[in-house]
Short mmCIF file of C-alpha atoms in Angstrom, two decimals:
data_model
loop_
_atom_site.label_atom_id
_atom_site.label_comp_id
_atom_site.label_asym_id
_atom_site.label_seq_id
_atom_site.Cartn_x
_atom_site.Cartn_y
_atom_site.Cartn_z
CA UNK A 1 76.54 130.32 78.63
CA UNK A 2 74.55 133.03 76.85
CA UNK A 3 71.83 134.17 79.27
CA UNK A 4 69.96 137.48 78.80
CA UNK A 5 67.34 137.33 81.58
CA UNK A 6 66.57 135.68 84.89
CA UNK A 7 63.78 133.73 83.22
CA UNK A 8 66.14 132.28 80.64
CA UNK A 9 68.61 131.42 83.39
CA UNK A 10 65.94 129.57 85.37
CA UNK A 11 64.82 127.73 82.24
CA UNK A 12 68.41 126.79 81.48
CA UNK A 13 69.03 125.43 84.99
CA UNK A 14 65.76 123.52 85.37
CA UNK A 15 65.46 122.39 81.75
CA UNK A 16 66.87 119.23 80.26
CA UNK A 17 69.86 118.81 77.99
CA UNK A 18 70.49 116.16 75.34
CA UNK A 19 72.07 112.91 76.45
CA UNK A 20 75.75 112.64 75.53
CA UNK A 21 77.03 109.92 73.23
CA UNK A 22 77.62 106.51 74.77
CA UNK A 23 81.34 106.71 74.04
CA UNK A 24 81.56 109.84 76.21
CA UNK A 25 79.77 108.13 79.09
CA UNK A 26 82.18 105.18 78.88
CA UNK A 27 85.21 107.47 78.53
CA UNK A 28 84.26 109.44 81.66
CA UNK A 29 83.77 106.18 83.55
CA UNK A 30 87.27 105.09 82.53
CA UNK A 31 88.70 108.46 83.57
CA UNK A 32 86.98 108.25 86.96
CA UNK A 33 88.30 104.72 87.49
CA UNK A 34 91.80 105.95 86.63
CA UNK A 35 91.41 108.65 89.30
CA UNK A 36 90.35 106.12 91.95
CA UNK A 37 92.36 102.95 91.30
CA UNK A 38 96.06 104.00 91.37
CA UNK A 39 97.13 104.62 94.95
CA UNK A 40 99.40 107.66 94.27
CA UNK A 41 96.64 109.49 92.41
CA UNK A 42 94.02 108.37 94.94
CA UNK A 43 95.97 110.13 97.69
CA UNK A 44 95.09 113.38 95.90
CA UNK A 45 91.63 112.68 94.49
CA UNK A 46 90.43 111.24 97.79
CA UNK A 47 90.12 114.84 99.01
CA UNK A 48 86.96 115.14 96.92
CA UNK A 49 85.48 112.07 98.61
CA UNK A 50 86.38 113.53 102.01
CA UNK A 51 84.44 116.69 101.13
CA UNK A 52 81.37 114.57 100.36
CA UNK A 53 81.92 112.43 103.48
CA UNK A 54 82.17 115.35 105.89
CA UNK A 55 79.44 117.22 104.06
CA UNK A 56 77.18 114.23 104.61
CA UNK A 57 77.86 114.29 108.34
CA UNK A 58 77.18 118.02 108.46
CA UNK A 59 73.99 117.97 106.40
CA UNK A 60 72.40 115.13 108.35
CA UNK A 61 73.42 116.73 111.64
CA UNK A 62 71.49 119.86 110.66
CA UNK A 63 68.51 117.89 109.32
CA UNK A 64 68.20 115.95 112.59
CA UNK A 65 68.26 119.10 114.72
CA UNK A 66 71.85 118.99 115.90
CA UNK A 67 74.01 122.11 116.08
CA UNK A 68 76.85 122.03 113.57
CA UNK A 69 79.95 123.64 115.06
CA UNK A 70 82.21 123.21 112.07
CA UNK A 71 83.98 121.01 109.55
CA UNK A 72 87.72 120.58 109.10
CA UNK A 73 89.45 119.09 106.04
CA UNK A 74 93.13 118.15 106.13
CA UNK A 75 95.80 117.66 103.48
CA UNK A 76 96.20 113.97 104.42
CA UNK A 77 92.59 113.51 103.15
CA UNK A 78 91.25 113.14 106.69
CA UNK A 79 88.38 115.23 107.99
CA UNK A 80 86.38 115.98 111.11
CA UNK A 81 82.83 117.22 111.61
CA UNK A 82 81.83 118.50 115.04
CA UNK A 83 78.19 118.83 116.04
CA UNK A 84 76.40 119.33 119.35
CA UNK A 85 73.28 117.69 120.68
CA UNK A 86 72.27 114.50 122.39
CA UNK A 87 75.23 112.09 122.46
CA UNK A 88 72.85 109.21 121.74
CA UNK A 89 69.61 108.68 119.86
CA UNK A 90 68.47 108.61 116.26
CA UNK A 91 69.99 111.98 115.34
CA UNK A 92 73.47 110.95 116.41
CA UNK A 93 73.15 107.55 114.73
CA UNK A 94 72.02 109.04 111.43
CA UNK A 95 74.77 111.65 111.57
CA UNK A 96 77.45 109.02 112.16
CA UNK A 97 76.06 106.76 109.42
CA UNK A 98 75.94 109.56 106.85
CA UNK A 99 79.68 109.88 106.21
CA UNK A 100 80.63 106.69 104.39
CA UNK A 101 77.30 106.57 102.58
CA UNK A 102 77.26 110.22 101.42
CA UNK A 103 79.59 110.00 98.37
CA UNK A 104 77.74 107.01 96.95
CA UNK A 105 74.28 108.45 97.60
CA UNK A 106 75.31 111.78 96.09
CA UNK A 107 76.58 109.86 93.07
CA UNK A 108 73.30 107.96 92.85
CA UNK A 109 71.31 111.18 93.01
CA UNK A 110 73.57 112.70 90.39
CA UNK A 111 73.10 109.69 88.13
CA UNK A 112 69.33 110.11 88.43
CA UNK A 113 69.60 113.77 87.43
CA UNK A 114 71.83 112.96 84.47
CA UNK A 115 69.55 110.16 83.33
CA UNK A 116 66.75 112.74 83.28
CA UNK A 117 68.90 115.13 81.25
CA UNK A 118 69.41 117.71 84.02
CA UNK A 119 73.12 118.28 83.51
CA UNK A 120 73.10 122.00 84.28
CA UNK A 121 70.92 121.51 87.36
CA UNK A 122 73.45 119.03 88.72
CA UNK A 123 76.33 121.47 88.21
CA UNK A 124 74.50 124.37 89.84
CA UNK A 125 73.22 122.18 92.66
CA UNK A 126 76.75 121.01 93.42
CA UNK A 127 77.96 124.62 93.38
CA UNK A 128 75.24 125.60 95.86
CA UNK A 129 76.05 122.70 98.20
CA UNK A 130 79.75 123.54 98.17
CA UNK A 131 78.93 127.18 98.85
CA UNK A 132 76.78 126.24 101.83
CA UNK A 133 79.50 123.91 103.13
CA UNK A 134 82.13 126.65 102.81
CA UNK A 135 80.41 128.63 105.57
CA UNK A 136 81.01 125.78 108.03
CA UNK A 137 84.69 125.11 107.22
CA UNK A 138 86.98 125.95 110.12
CA UNK A 139 90.51 125.61 108.72
CA UNK A 140 92.47 127.22 105.89
CA UNK A 141 93.12 124.04 103.89
CA UNK A 142 89.44 123.16 104.03
CA UNK A 143 88.43 126.64 102.87
CA UNK A 144 90.88 126.46 99.96
CA UNK A 145 89.74 122.98 98.91
CA UNK A 146 86.02 123.71 98.99
CA UNK A 147 86.45 127.16 97.42
CA UNK A 148 88.43 125.76 94.49
CA UNK A 149 85.94 122.92 94.03
CA UNK A 150 82.99 125.30 94.00
CA UNK A 151 84.77 127.65 91.60
CA UNK A 152 85.46 124.76 89.24
CA UNK A 153 81.80 123.72 89.17
CA UNK A 154 80.69 127.31 88.65
CA UNK A 155 83.14 127.98 85.83
CA UNK A 156 82.20 124.79 84.00
CA UNK A 157 78.48 125.52 84.34
CA UNK A 158 78.79 129.19 83.31
CA UNK A 159 81.63 129.36 80.82
CA UNK A 160 81.60 126.10 78.86
CA UNK A 161 79.34 124.52 76.26
CA UNK A 162 77.00 121.54 76.55
CA UNK A 163 79.60 118.97 75.54
CA UNK A 164 82.13 120.05 78.16
CA UNK A 165 79.42 120.32 80.81
CA UNK A 166 78.23 116.80 80.02
CA UNK A 167 81.74 115.34 80.15
CA UNK A 168 82.49 117.07 83.46
CA UNK A 169 79.15 116.14 85.07
CA UNK A 170 79.37 112.49 84.04
CA UNK A 171 82.98 112.32 85.20
CA UNK A 172 82.09 113.74 88.61
CA UNK A 173 79.17 111.36 89.12
CA UNK A 174 81.21 108.33 88.05
CA UNK A 175 83.94 109.45 90.43
CA UNK A 176 81.51 109.68 93.36
CA UNK A 177 80.06 106.26 92.59
CA UNK A 178 83.48 104.61 92.26
CA UNK A 179 85.16 106.72 94.92
CA UNK A 180 82.46 105.87 97.43
CA UNK A 181 83.40 102.18 97.27
CA UNK A 182 87.13 102.31 98.01
CA UNK A 183 87.08 104.05 101.44
CA UNK A 184 84.88 101.31 102.89
CA UNK A 185 87.35 98.63 101.81
CA UNK A 186 90.16 100.75 103.25
CA UNK A 187 88.35 101.05 106.56
CA UNK A 188 87.74 97.31 106.67
CA UNK A 189 91.38 96.53 105.86
CA UNK A 190 92.76 98.94 108.47
CA UNK A 191 90.47 97.65 111.19
CA UNK A 192 91.58 94.11 110.37
CA UNK A 193 95.26 95.00 110.18
CA UNK A 194 95.56 97.20 113.25
CA UNK A 195 92.59 96.13 115.32
CA UNK A 196 94.15 92.77 116.07
CA UNK A 197 97.13 94.55 117.60
CA UNK A 198 94.92 96.73 119.70
CA UNK A 199 96.33 99.92 118.15
CA UNK A 200 93.93 102.88 118.09
CA UNK A 201 93.92 104.57 114.70
CA UNK A 202 91.90 107.74 115.13
CA UNK A 203 88.96 109.27 113.28
CA UNK A 204 87.47 108.70 109.87
CA UNK A 205 89.88 109.43 107.08
CA UNK A 206 92.76 108.49 109.35
CA UNK A 207 91.70 104.88 109.25
CA UNK A 208 90.01 104.87 112.66
CA UNK A 209 89.59 101.63 114.57
CA UNK A 210 88.00 102.54 117.92
CA UNK A 211 87.08 106.02 116.67
CA UNK A 212 85.93 105.19 113.14
CA UNK A 213 82.35 105.84 112.11
CA UNK A 214 81.64 102.10 112.25
CA UNK A 215 82.96 101.81 115.81
CA UNK A 216 81.08 104.90 116.94
CA UNK A 217 77.90 103.40 115.48
CA UNK A 218 78.65 100.14 117.24
CA UNK A 219 78.84 101.92 120.59
CA UNK A 220 75.67 103.87 119.85
CA UNK A 221 73.59 100.91 118.70
CA UNK A 222 75.33 97.83 120.18
CA UNK A 223 75.43 96.45 116.66
CA UNK A 224 78.90 95.06 115.78
CA UNK A 225 81.10 97.41 113.78
CA UNK A 226 81.51 94.69 111.16
CA UNK A 227 77.79 94.83 110.41
CA UNK A 228 77.97 98.57 109.95
CA UNK A 229 80.84 98.11 107.51
CA UNK A 230 78.67 95.56 105.68
CA UNK A 231 75.94 98.23 105.55
CA UNK A 232 78.42 100.75 104.09
CA UNK A 233 79.44 98.15 101.49
CA UNK A 234 75.80 97.46 100.61
CA UNK A 235 75.04 101.15 100.08
CA UNK A 236 78.17 101.91 98.05
CA UNK A 237 78.00 98.85 95.80
CA UNK A 238 74.24 99.12 95.25
CA UNK A 239 74.64 102.80 94.37
CA UNK A 240 77.43 101.96 91.92
CA UNK A 241 75.34 99.30 90.20
CA UNK A 242 72.14 101.34 90.13
CA UNK A 243 73.81 104.61 89.22
CA UNK A 244 75.94 102.92 86.58
CA UNK A 245 72.85 101.46 84.93
CA UNK A 246 71.22 104.92 84.85
CA UNK A 247 74.32 106.54 83.38
CA UNK A 248 74.66 103.86 80.72
CA UNK A 249 70.95 104.05 79.92
CA UNK A 250 70.29 100.40 80.71
#
């Protein structure tokens, strides 16, 4: 990126870039699907979804006035966000509901930015969010994961040309949209498989039955966990359809 002044930098970030060719949009969608569908590869790429999931918990906790104590990310793709405040009420409900919806909603927001031609703004915005999240990480693996992710976004936005930036940005957004769908199905399957045996599974990312986000929301609201899972499905699938239409220019 050839920038000679702060004004040019601001114009570059906030300005619009040309839409990529349709074949590139379709190719990045195929690449994202390939990163989500095969189980062996998903065990690695799911770390990115966990970052978005825990980041969603943390951001909403702060926005609702809760005190964020820290976020931990683990190599088994599980994560934990700890916040302080009232154990009940709207703030706690919104914080608990933010995790499984965050990747899809981030993908939807990213699709909106890309449809408007703001490719560079998306890359810099993602870098800023990862930088802010890094401050709240409380374990070494989490620091390494978020630091490398932020460095990747920064390098692509600063060192590469428009074509590479477009391919990377579209790939990331497709991945969030597609990757936001699979964890909800995994949660539903694990609750069905283990819940009938009465086996507790732990927190989000570990497959949690009594301690999953859906079960925590059920205890907070007295709404069955199955309905919360339906809500997660509705958000993720609607975001995929809506975001996909934006990306494809339909």
